[in-house]
CSV table of C-alpha atoms in Angstrom, one decimal:
chain,number,residue,atom,x,y,z
A,1,PRO,CA,144.2,185.8,101.1
A,2,PRO,CA,140.7,185.4,99.7
A,3,PRO,CA,138.0,185.0,102.3
A,4,SER,CA,137.1,181.4,103.0
A,5,ALA,CA,133.8,180.1,101.6
A,6,ALA,CA,131.0,179.7,104.1
A,7,PRO,CA,130.2,176.0,104.9
A,8,THR,CA,127.1,174.7,103.1
A,9,GLU,CA,124.5,172.6,104.9
A,10,PRO,CA,123.4,169.3,103.3
A,11,ALA,CA,119.9,169.3,101.7
A,12,SER,CA,117.3,167.7,104.0
A,13,ALA,CA,115.5,164.6,102.8
A,14,PRO,CA,111.8,164.9,101.9
A,15,ARG,CA,109.5,164.1,104.8
A,16,ARG,CA,107.4,161.0,104.6
A,17,PRO,CA,103.7,161.3,105.4
A,18,ARG,CA,103.1,160.7,109.1
A,19,LEU,CA,100.7,157.8,108.4
A,20,TYR,CA,103.6,155.7,106.9
A,21,ALA,CA,106.1,156.8,109.5
A,22,ASP,CA,104.4,154.7,112.2
A,23,PRO,CA,103.8,151.1,111.0
A,24,LEU,CA,101.7,150.3,114.1
A,25,ARG,CA,99.5,153.2,113.4
A,26,CYS,CA,99.0,152.0,109.9
A,27,LEU,CA,98.0,148.6,111.2
A,28,ARG,CA,95.5,150.1,113.6
A,29,TRP,CA,93.9,152.1,110.8
A,30,ALA,CA,93.7,148.9,108.7
A,31,ALA,CA,92.1,146.9,111.5
A,32,PHE,CA,89.6,149.7,112.2
A,33,VAL,CA,88.6,149.8,108.5
A,34,ILE,CA,88.2,146.0,108.4
A,35,VAL,CA,86.1,146.0,111.6
A,36,LEU,CA,84.0,148.9,110.3
A,37,LEU,CA,83.3,147.1,107.0
A,38,ALA,CA,82.6,143.8,108.7
A,39,GLY,CA,80.2,145.6,111.1
A,40,LEU,CA,78.4,147.3,108.3
A,41,GLY,CA,78.2,144.1,106.3
A,42,TYR,CA,76.7,142.3,109.4
A,43,LEU,CA,74.1,145.0,109.9
A,44,ALA,CA,73.2,144.9,106.3
A,45,LEU,CA,72.9,141.1,106.5
A,46,ARG,CA,70.8,141.2,109.7
A,47,HIS,CA,68.4,144.0,108.9
A,48,TYR,CA,68.1,143.9,105.1
A,49,VAL,CA,69.4,140.7,103.3
A,50,TRP,CA,68.5,137.9,105.7
A,51,PRO,CA,64.9,139.1,106.6
A,52,GLY,CA,64.2,139.4,102.9
A,53,ILE,CA,65.6,136.0,102.0
A,54,GLU,CA,62.3,135.0,100.5
A,55,ARG,CA,63.1,137.2,97.5
A,56,TRP,CA,66.1,134.9,96.6
A,57,ARG,CA,64.2,131.7,97.0
A,58,PRO,CA,64.1,130.8,93.3
A,59,TRP,CA,67.8,131.4,93.0
A,60,ILE,CA,68.5,129.3,96.2
A,61,GLU,CA,66.4,126.4,94.8
A,62,THR,CA,68.4,126.5,91.5
A,63,GLU,CA,71.8,126.6,93.3
A,64,LEU,CA,70.9,123.9,95.7
A,65,SER,CA,69.5,121.6,93.0
A,66,GLN,CA,72.7,122.0,90.9
A,67,SER,CA,74.9,121.4,94.0
A,68,ILE,CA,73.2,118.2,95.1
A,69,GLY,CA,72.4,117.0,91.6
A,70,ARG,CA,68.7,116.4,92.5
A,71,PRO,CA,65.6,118.6,91.9
A,72,LEU,CA,64.7,120.5,95.1
A,73,SER,CA,61.7,122.7,95.7
A,74,ILE,CA,61.0,125.0,98.7
A,75,GLY,CA,57.5,126.4,99.4
A,76,ALA,CA,58.6,129.4,101.6
A,77,LEU,CA,61.6,130.8,103.3
A,78,GLU,CA,61.8,133.0,106.5
A,79,GLY,CA,65.0,134.5,107.9
A,80,SER,CA,65.7,135.6,111.5
A,81,PHE,CA,68.5,135.5,114.0
A,82,ASP,CA,69.3,133.3,117.0
A,83,GLY,CA,71.6,135.7,118.9
A,84,LEU,CA,74.4,136.4,116.5
A,85,ARG,CA,73.8,133.4,114.3
A,86,PRO,CA,71.5,133.5,111.3
A,87,ARG,CA,68.4,131.3,111.6
A,88,LEU,CA,66.4,130.0,108.7
A,89,VAL,CA,62.9,128.4,108.5
A,90,ALA,CA,61.9,126.6,105.3
A,91,ARG,CA,58.5,125.1,104.7
A,92,ASP,CA,57.2,122.5,102.3
A,93,VAL,CA,60.6,121.2,101.2
A,94,SER,CA,60.7,118.2,98.8
A,95,LEU,CA,63.6,116.4,97.0
A,96,LEU,CA,63.2,114.2,94.0
A,97,ASP,CA,65.4,111.2,93.1
A,98,GLY,CA,67.0,110.4,89.7
A,99,GLU,CA,63.7,108.8,88.6
A,100,GLY,CA,61.6,111.8,89.3
A,101,GLN,CA,59.9,110.3,92.4
A,102,ARG,CA,59.8,112.1,95.8
A,103,ALA,CA,62.6,110.7,98.0
A,104,PHE,CA,62.4,113.2,100.8
A,105,SER,CA,59.9,115.8,102.1
A,106,VAL,CA,59.4,117.9,105.2
A,107,SER,CA,56.7,120.2,106.3
A,108,GLU,CA,59.0,122.6,108.3
A,109,LEU,CA,62.7,122.8,108.6
A,110,ARG,CA,64.5,125.1,111.1
A,111,ALA,CA,68.2,125.7,110.8
A,112,VAL,CA,70.8,127.7,112.7
A,113,LEU,CA,74.0,128.4,110.8
A,114,SER,CA,77.3,127.6,112.5
A,115,LEU,CA,79.5,130.7,112.5
A,116,ARG,CA,82.5,128.6,113.5
A,117,GLY,CA,82.1,126.5,110.3
A,118,LEU,CA,81.8,129.6,108.1
A,119,LEU,CA,84.9,131.2,109.7
A,120,ALA,CA,86.9,128.0,109.4
A,121,GLY,CA,86.1,127.8,105.7
A,122,GLY,CA,84.4,124.4,106.0
A,123,GLY,CA,81.5,125.4,103.9
A,124,LEU,CA,77.9,125.6,105.0
A,125,ARG,CA,77.5,123.9,108.4
A,126,PHE,CA,74.6,124.0,110.9
A,127,ALA,CA,74.8,124.3,114.7
A,128,LEU,CA,71.2,123.0,114.8
A,129,LEU,CA,69.0,121.5,112.2
A,130,GLU,CA,65.4,120.5,113.2
A,131,MET,CA,62.7,118.9,111.0
A,132,ASP,CA,59.1,118.3,111.8
A,133,SER,CA,57.2,115.4,110.2
A,134,PRO,CA,59.7,114.5,107.5
A,135,SER,CA,59.1,111.7,105.1
A,136,LEU,CA,62.1,109.6,103.9
A,137,ARG,CA,62.5,106.8,101.4
A,138,VAL,CA,65.1,104.2,102.1
A,139,GLU,CA,66.0,101.4,99.7
A,140,ARG,CA,68.4,98.4,99.9
A,141,LEU,CA,69.6,97.9,96.3
A,142,ASP,CA,71.8,94.9,97.0
A,143,ARG,CA,73.7,93.6,100.0
A,144,ARG,CA,76.3,96.4,99.9
A,145,HIS,CA,74.5,99.3,98.2
A,146,TRP,CA,71.7,101.5,99.7
A,147,ARG,CA,69.7,104.5,98.5
A,148,ILE,CA,68.7,107.0,101.1
A,149,ALA,CA,66.6,110.0,100.1
A,150,GLY,CA,67.7,109.5,96.5
A,151,PHE,CA,71.4,109.3,97.3
A,152,GLU,CA,73.3,106.1,96.8
A,153,LEU,CA,75.5,104.7,99.6
A,154,ASP,CA,78.2,102.2,98.9
A,155,LEU,CA,79.2,100.4,102.1
A,156,ASP,CA,82.4,99.1,100.6
A,157,ALA,CA,83.6,102.4,99.1
A,158,PRO,CA,82.2,105.3,101.2
A,159,LYS,CA,83.0,108.8,100.1
A,160,GLU,CA,83.5,112.0,102.1
A,161,GLY,CA,80.8,113.8,100.1
A,162,ASP,CA,78.0,111.2,100.4
A,163,ALA,CA,74.9,111.4,102.6
A,164,LEU,CA,76.6,109.9,105.7
A,165,GLY,CA,79.5,112.3,105.5
A,166,LEU,CA,77.3,115.3,105.2
A,167,LEU,CA,75.1,114.3,108.2
A,168,THR,CA,78.1,113.8,110.5
A,169,ALA,CA,79.5,117.2,109.5
A,170,GLN,CA,76.6,119.0,111.3
A,171,ARG,CA,76.7,119.8,115.0
A,172,ARG,CA,73.2,118.6,115.9
A,173,ILE,CA,70.3,117.2,113.9
A,174,VAL,CA,66.8,116.5,115.3
A,175,LEU,CA,64.0,114.9,113.4
A,176,ARG,CA,60.6,114.4,115.0
A,177,HIS,CA,57.7,112.2,113.8
A,178,VAL,CA,59.6,110.8,110.9
A,179,ARG,CA,57.9,108.5,108.4
A,180,ILE,CA,60.3,106.0,106.7
A,181,ASP,CA,59.1,104.1,103.5
A,182,TRP,CA,61.3,101.1,103.4
A,183,HIS,CA,61.8,99.0,100.2
A,184,ASP,CA,64.1,96.0,100.1
A,185,ARG,CA,64.7,95.3,96.4
A,186,LEU,CA,66.4,92.0,97.2
A,187,SER,CA,63.3,90.4,98.9
A,188,GLY,CA,60.7,92.8,97.5
A,189,GLU,CA,59.6,93.7,101.1
A,190,ARG,CA,57.9,97.1,101.6
A,191,LEU,CA,57.3,98.6,104.9
A,192,ALA,CA,56.1,102.0,106.3
A,193,VAL,CA,57.2,103.0,109.8
A,194,ASP,CA,55.7,106.2,111.4
A,195,ASP,CA,56.3,108.5,114.3
A,196,ILE,CA,60.1,107.9,114.6
A,197,ASP,CA,62.3,110.3,116.5
A,198,LEU,CA,65.9,110.7,115.3
A,199,ALA,CA,68.8,112.7,116.8
A,200,LEU,CA,72.4,113.0,115.6
A,201,GLY,CA,75.2,115.0,117.2
A,202,SER,CA,78.9,115.5,116.3
A,203,VAL,CA,81.8,117.1,118.2
A,204,GLY,CA,85.0,116.9,116.3
A,205,ARG,CA,85.7,113.3,115.5
A,206,ARG,CA,83.1,111.9,118.0
A,207,HIS,CA,79.6,111.2,116.7
A,208,ARG,CA,76.4,110.0,118.4
A,209,ALA,CA,73.0,109.0,117.0
A,210,SER,CA,69.8,107.7,118.6
A,211,LEU,CA,66.5,106.3,117.2
A,212,ARG,CA,63.1,105.7,118.9
A,213,ALA,CA,60.1,104.1,117.2
A,214,PRO,CA,56.9,103.2,119.0
A,215,ALA,CA,56.3,100.2,116.7
A,216,VAL,CA,57.8,98.5,113.6
A,217,PRO,CA,54.9,96.6,111.9
A,218,GLY,CA,55.5,92.8,112.0
A,219,LEU,CA,58.6,93.1,114.2
A,220,GLY,CA,58.0,94.7,117.6
A,221,ARG,CA,57.2,97.7,119.7
A,222,ALA,CA,59.1,100.2,121.8
A,223,ILE,CA,62.2,100.1,119.6
A,224,ASP,CA,65.2,102.0,121.0
A,225,ALA,CA,68.6,102.2,119.3
A,226,ALA,CA,71.8,104.3,119.9
A,227,ILE,CA,75.3,104.4,118.6
A,228,GLU,CA,78.4,106.4,119.6
A,229,PHE,CA,81.6,106.1,117.7
A,230,TYR,CA,85.0,107.8,117.4
A,231,ARG,CA,87.1,108.0,114.3
A,232,PRO,CA,90.9,108.5,114.1
A,233,ALA,CA,92.5,111.7,112.8
A,234,PHE,CA,92.5,112.4,109.1
A,235,SER,CA,89.8,109.8,108.5
A,236,SER,CA,86.5,110.3,106.8
A,237,ALA,CA,83.4,110.1,108.9
A,238,ALA,CA,81.8,108.2,106.0
A,239,ASP,CA,84.4,105.4,106.2
A,240,TRP,CA,82.7,103.1,108.8
A,241,HIS,CA,85.5,100.6,108.5
A,242,LYS,CA,87.5,102.9,110.9
A,243,TRP,CA,84.8,103.5,113.5
A,244,ASN,CA,85.4,102.6,117.1
A,245,GLY,CA,82.6,102.7,119.6
A,246,GLU,CA,79.5,101.2,121.1
A,247,LEU,CA,76.0,100.2,119.9
A,248,TYR,CA,72.8,99.6,121.8
A,249,LEU,CA,69.5,98.1,120.7
A,250,ALA,CA,66.4,97.3,122.7
A,251,ALA,CA,62.8,96.2,122.0
A,252,GLY,CA,60.2,96.3,124.7
A,253,GLU,CA,58.0,93.9,122.9
A,254,VAL,CA,59.4,91.8,120.0
A,255,ASP,CA,57.7,89.1,117.9
A,256,LEU,CA,60.2,86.3,117.9
A,257,PRO,CA,59.2,84.5,114.7
A,258,ALA,CA,59.2,87.8,112.8
A,259,ALA,CA,62.6,88.7,114.2
A,260,MET,CA,64.0,85.3,113.1
A,261,ARG,CA,62.6,85.8,109.6
A,262,ALA,CA,64.1,89.3,109.4
A,263,TRP,CA,67.5,88.0,110.5
A,264,GLN,CA,67.4,85.3,107.9
A,265,ARG,CA,66.5,87.8,105.1
A,266,TRP,CA,69.4,90.1,106.2
A,267,SER,CA,71.9,87.3,106.3
A,268,ASP,CA,74.9,87.8,103.9
A,269,LEU,CA,75.2,84.0,103.4
A,270,GLY,CA,74.7,82.3,100.1
A,271,ALA,CA,72.0,79.9,99.3
A,272,ALA,CA,74.0,76.8,100.4
A,273,GLY,CA,75.1,78.6,103.7
A,274,ALA,CA,71.5,79.7,104.3
A,275,ALA,CA,70.3,76.1,103.9
A,276,ARG,CA,72.8,74.9,106.5
A,277,ARG,CA,71.9,77.7,108.8
A,278,ASN,CA,68.2,77.1,108.6
A,279,ALA,CA,68.8,73.4,109.3
A,280,ALA,CA,70.8,74.2,112.4
A,281,LEU,CA,68.2,76.6,113.9
A,282,PRO,CA,64.9,75.7,115.6
A,283,LEU,CA,61.6,76.5,113.9
A,284,ILE,CA,59.8,79.1,116.0
A,285,ARG,CA,56.1,79.4,115.4
A,286,SER,CA,55.2,81.8,118.2
A,287,GLY,CA,56.8,83.8,121.1
A,288,GLN,CA,56.9,87.4,122.4
A,289,GLY,CA,59.3,89.1,124.8
A,290,SER,CA,61.8,91.8,125.3
A,291,LEU,CA,65.4,92.2,124.0
A,292,GLN,CA,68.4,94.2,125.0
A,293,LEU,CA,71.7,94.1,123.1
A,294,TRP,CA,75.0,95.9,123.7
A,295,SER,CA,78.0,95.7,121.3
A,296,ARG,CA,81.4,97.3,121.2
A,297,PHE,CA,83.2,97.5,117.9
A,298,ASP,CA,86.7,98.3,116.6
A,299,HIS,CA,87.4,99.3,113.0
A,300,GLY,CA,83.8,98.6,112.2
A,301,ARG,CA,83.8,95.0,113.5
A,302,PRO,CA,82.1,93.9,116.7
A,303,PHE,CA,84.4,92.2,119.2
A,304,ASP,CA,82.3,92.1,122.4
A,305,MET,CA,78.5,91.7,122.7
A,306,LEU,CA,76.1,91.3,125.5
A,307,GLY,CA,72.4,90.2,125.1
A,308,ARG,CA,69.5,89.8,127.4
A,309,LEU,CA,66.3,88.0,126.2
A,310,SER,CA,63.1,87.2,128.0
A,311,VAL,CA,60.4,85.4,126.0
A,312,GLN,CA,57.0,83.9,126.8
A,313,GLY,CA,54.5,81.9,124.9
A,314,ILE,CA,57.1,79.9,122.9
A,315,ALA,CA,56.0,77.3,120.4
A,316,ALA,CA,59.0,75.8,118.6
A,317,SER,CA,60.4,72.6,117.2
A,318,TYR,CA,63.9,71.3,116.3
A,319,ASP,CA,64.6,68.6,113.7
A,320,GLY,CA,60.9,67.8,113.5
A,321,ARG,CA,60.5,67.3,117.3
A,322,ALA,CA,58.5,69.8,119.5
A,323,LEU,CA,60.5,71.6,122.1
A,324,PRO,CA,59.0,71.6,125.6
A,325,ILE,CA,60.1,75.2,126.2
A,326,ARG,CA,57.3,77.7,126.8
A,327,ALA,CA,59.4,80.6,128.4
A,328,ALA,CA,63.1,81.5,128.5
A,329,ARG,CA,65.3,84.0,130.2
A,330,ILE,CA,68.8,84.3,128.8
A,331,GLU,CA,71.8,86.5,129.4
A,332,VAL,CA,74.7,85.7,127.0
A,333,ARG,CA,78.0,87.4,126.0
A,334,GLY,CA,79.3,86.9,122.5
A,335,GLN,CA,82.9,87.3,121.3
A,336,PRO,CA,83.3,87.0,117.5
A,337,ALA,CA,86.6,85.7,116.1
A,338,GLU,CA,88.3,86.8,112.9
A,339,ASN,CA,87.5,83.4,111.3
A,340,GLY,CA,83.8,84.1,111.6
A,341,GLU,CA,83.2,81.8,114.6
A,342,THR,CA,81.5,83.2,117.7
A,343,GLN,CA,81.9,82.0,121.2
A,344,LEU,CA,78.8,82.5,123.4
A,345,THR,CA,79.1,82.5,127.2
A,346,PHE,CA,75.8,82.2,129.1
A,347,GLY,CA,75.6,84.1,132.4
A,348,ARG,CA,72.0,83.1,132.9
A,349,LEU,CA,70.0,80.4,131.3
A,350,GLU,CA,66.5,79.6,132.5
A,351,LEU,CA,63.9,77.5,130.6
A,352,ASP,CA,60.3,76.8,131.6
A,353,ASP,CA,57.9,74.3,130.2
A,354,GLY,CA,54.7,76.0,131.4
A,355,ARG,CA,54.4,73.8,134.4
A,356,GLY,CA,57.5,74.9,136.2
A,357,PRO,CA,61.2,75.4,135.7
A,358,LEU,CA,62.6,73.0,133.2
A,359,PHE,CA,66.2,74.1,133.3
A,360,LYS,CA,67.9,76.7,135.4
A,361,LEU,CA,71.6,77.5,135.4
A,362,SER,CA,73.4,80.5,136.7
A,363,GLY,CA,77.0,81.0,137.7
A,364,ALA,CA,78.5,78.0,135.9
A,365,GLN,CA,78.8,80.0,132.6
A,366,PRO,CA,78.3,77.3,129.9
A,367,THR,CA,79.8,78.1,126.5
A,368,LEU,CA,78.8,77.4,123.0
A,369,THR,CA,80.8,78.0,119.8
A,370,LEU,CA,78.9,78.8,116.6
A,371,ALA,CA,80.2,78.7,113.0
A,372,ALA,CA,79.8,81.6,110.6
A,373,ASP,CA,76.6,80.2,109.3
A,374,GLY,CA,75.1,79.7,112.8
A,375,ARG,CA,75.8,75.9,113.2
A,376,PRO,CA,76.9,74.8,116.7
A,377,LEU,CA,80.5,73.6,116.6
A,378,ALA,CA,81.3,72.9,120.2
A,379,GLY,CA,79.9,73.5,123.7
A,380,ARG,CA,80.7,73.0,127.4
A,381,LEU,CA,78.3,72.5,130.3
A,382,SER,CA,79.3,71.8,133.8
A,383,PHE,CA,77.4,71.2,137.0
A,384,GLY,CA,78.7,71.3,140.6
A,385,ARG,CA,75.9,69.2,142.2
A,386,PHE,CA,72.7,68.0,140.5
A,387,ASP,CA,69.9,65.4,140.9
A,388,ALA,CA,70.6,62.5,138.4
A,389,ALA,CA,66.9,61.6,138.1
A,390,GLU,CA,65.9,65.2,137.3
A,391,MET,CA,68.8,65.4,134.7
A,392,ALA,CA,67.7,62.2,133.0
A,393,GLY,CA,64.1,63.4,132.9
A,394,MET,CA,65.2,66.7,131.3
A,395,LEU,CA,67.3,64.9,128.7
A,396,LYS,CA,64.3,62.8,127.7
A,397,ARG,CA,62.2,65.9,127.1
A,398,LEU,CA,64.8,67.9,125.2
A,399,PRO,CA,65.7,67.1,121.6
A,400,VAL,CA,69.3,66.2,122.3
A,401,PRO,CA,71.2,63.6,120.2
A,402,ASP,CA,70.6,59.9,121.2
A,403,ASP,CA,74.3,59.3,122.0
A,404,VAL,CA,74.2,62.2,124.5
A,405,ARG,CA,71.0,60.9,126.0
A,406,ARG,CA,72.4,57.4,126.5
A,407,ARG,CA,75.5,58.8,128.3
């Protein structure tokens, strides 16, 4: 028989390169290359690009001007690093409005970029933004529209990209020795306030701001204001209708007649409502004192307020009759209702006529209900024990209605 054929071995498959045979090894090499490139890019940015940022100043001015839609000029740029974060110093920065007038200027601006904001893809964000001696123009165009540094703000239709939204997107902003040029186009009032300190901070959806001014001409001195608010998820920081938080306002020395006039100018009432309100309020010719006000608000509307007022040197009249009050110390809590009415509850009410106490009440908590235009609608006053002769004498000196006096 013929010899049997020798068994043949199957052909071996071609070997793959060892680099592709181990997926984990491939990933390690890819990660190494990415880290190497990122490190080289960071070193180039830190030692070559960023220190020489002055060379790109004309291009930066052009890009920023096109981005914000306003002409922007920068006198000088200087780049350095704050740890791992790029730091930028800009000098002689000015911004023009749509009419070609200077709306904002600052002698020196220092900024530290937020690496977290850059990595998250949220655009240019600052961990710290400081300004020395900035000048800012603020205008009230009408009752619901403002213009701040040349940017218009609509209180009824806020947008995410407006000035307020951009400010609250930064981690911390500090402005020292600010000058604000105020122009109220409704009343024609112009005012310049100097040496203001402003601070703004944001962490997530929680925002905080404070303001201190040594004096506001024609209004008062030692002005201190602060606000802290929280906004719900998926809401815009610029939509103040969804804010929930607290507000604080204090004045160490306030001119009472000037404060009353300012409140009347800022009222949103029409001409008829303003006339009724002015008729219901006393006419104050003089008075100086201190003021503190706290307010909590929900969805942009105040729902609980507490005020403390201490005034001396009062000269006032009501319905053509002089009030015998020369000093007052008042602590009152206000609770606005949805229909516009406000209920005031007095925790302390002390009146002095210059010769001694005219009226002193604490603990009884009298109440007063005011209409939306400031007119008193109802009130309640109770006494546990009192001297009838002293009460009758007080009623004779106060401008109360004749039917109340007869009772």
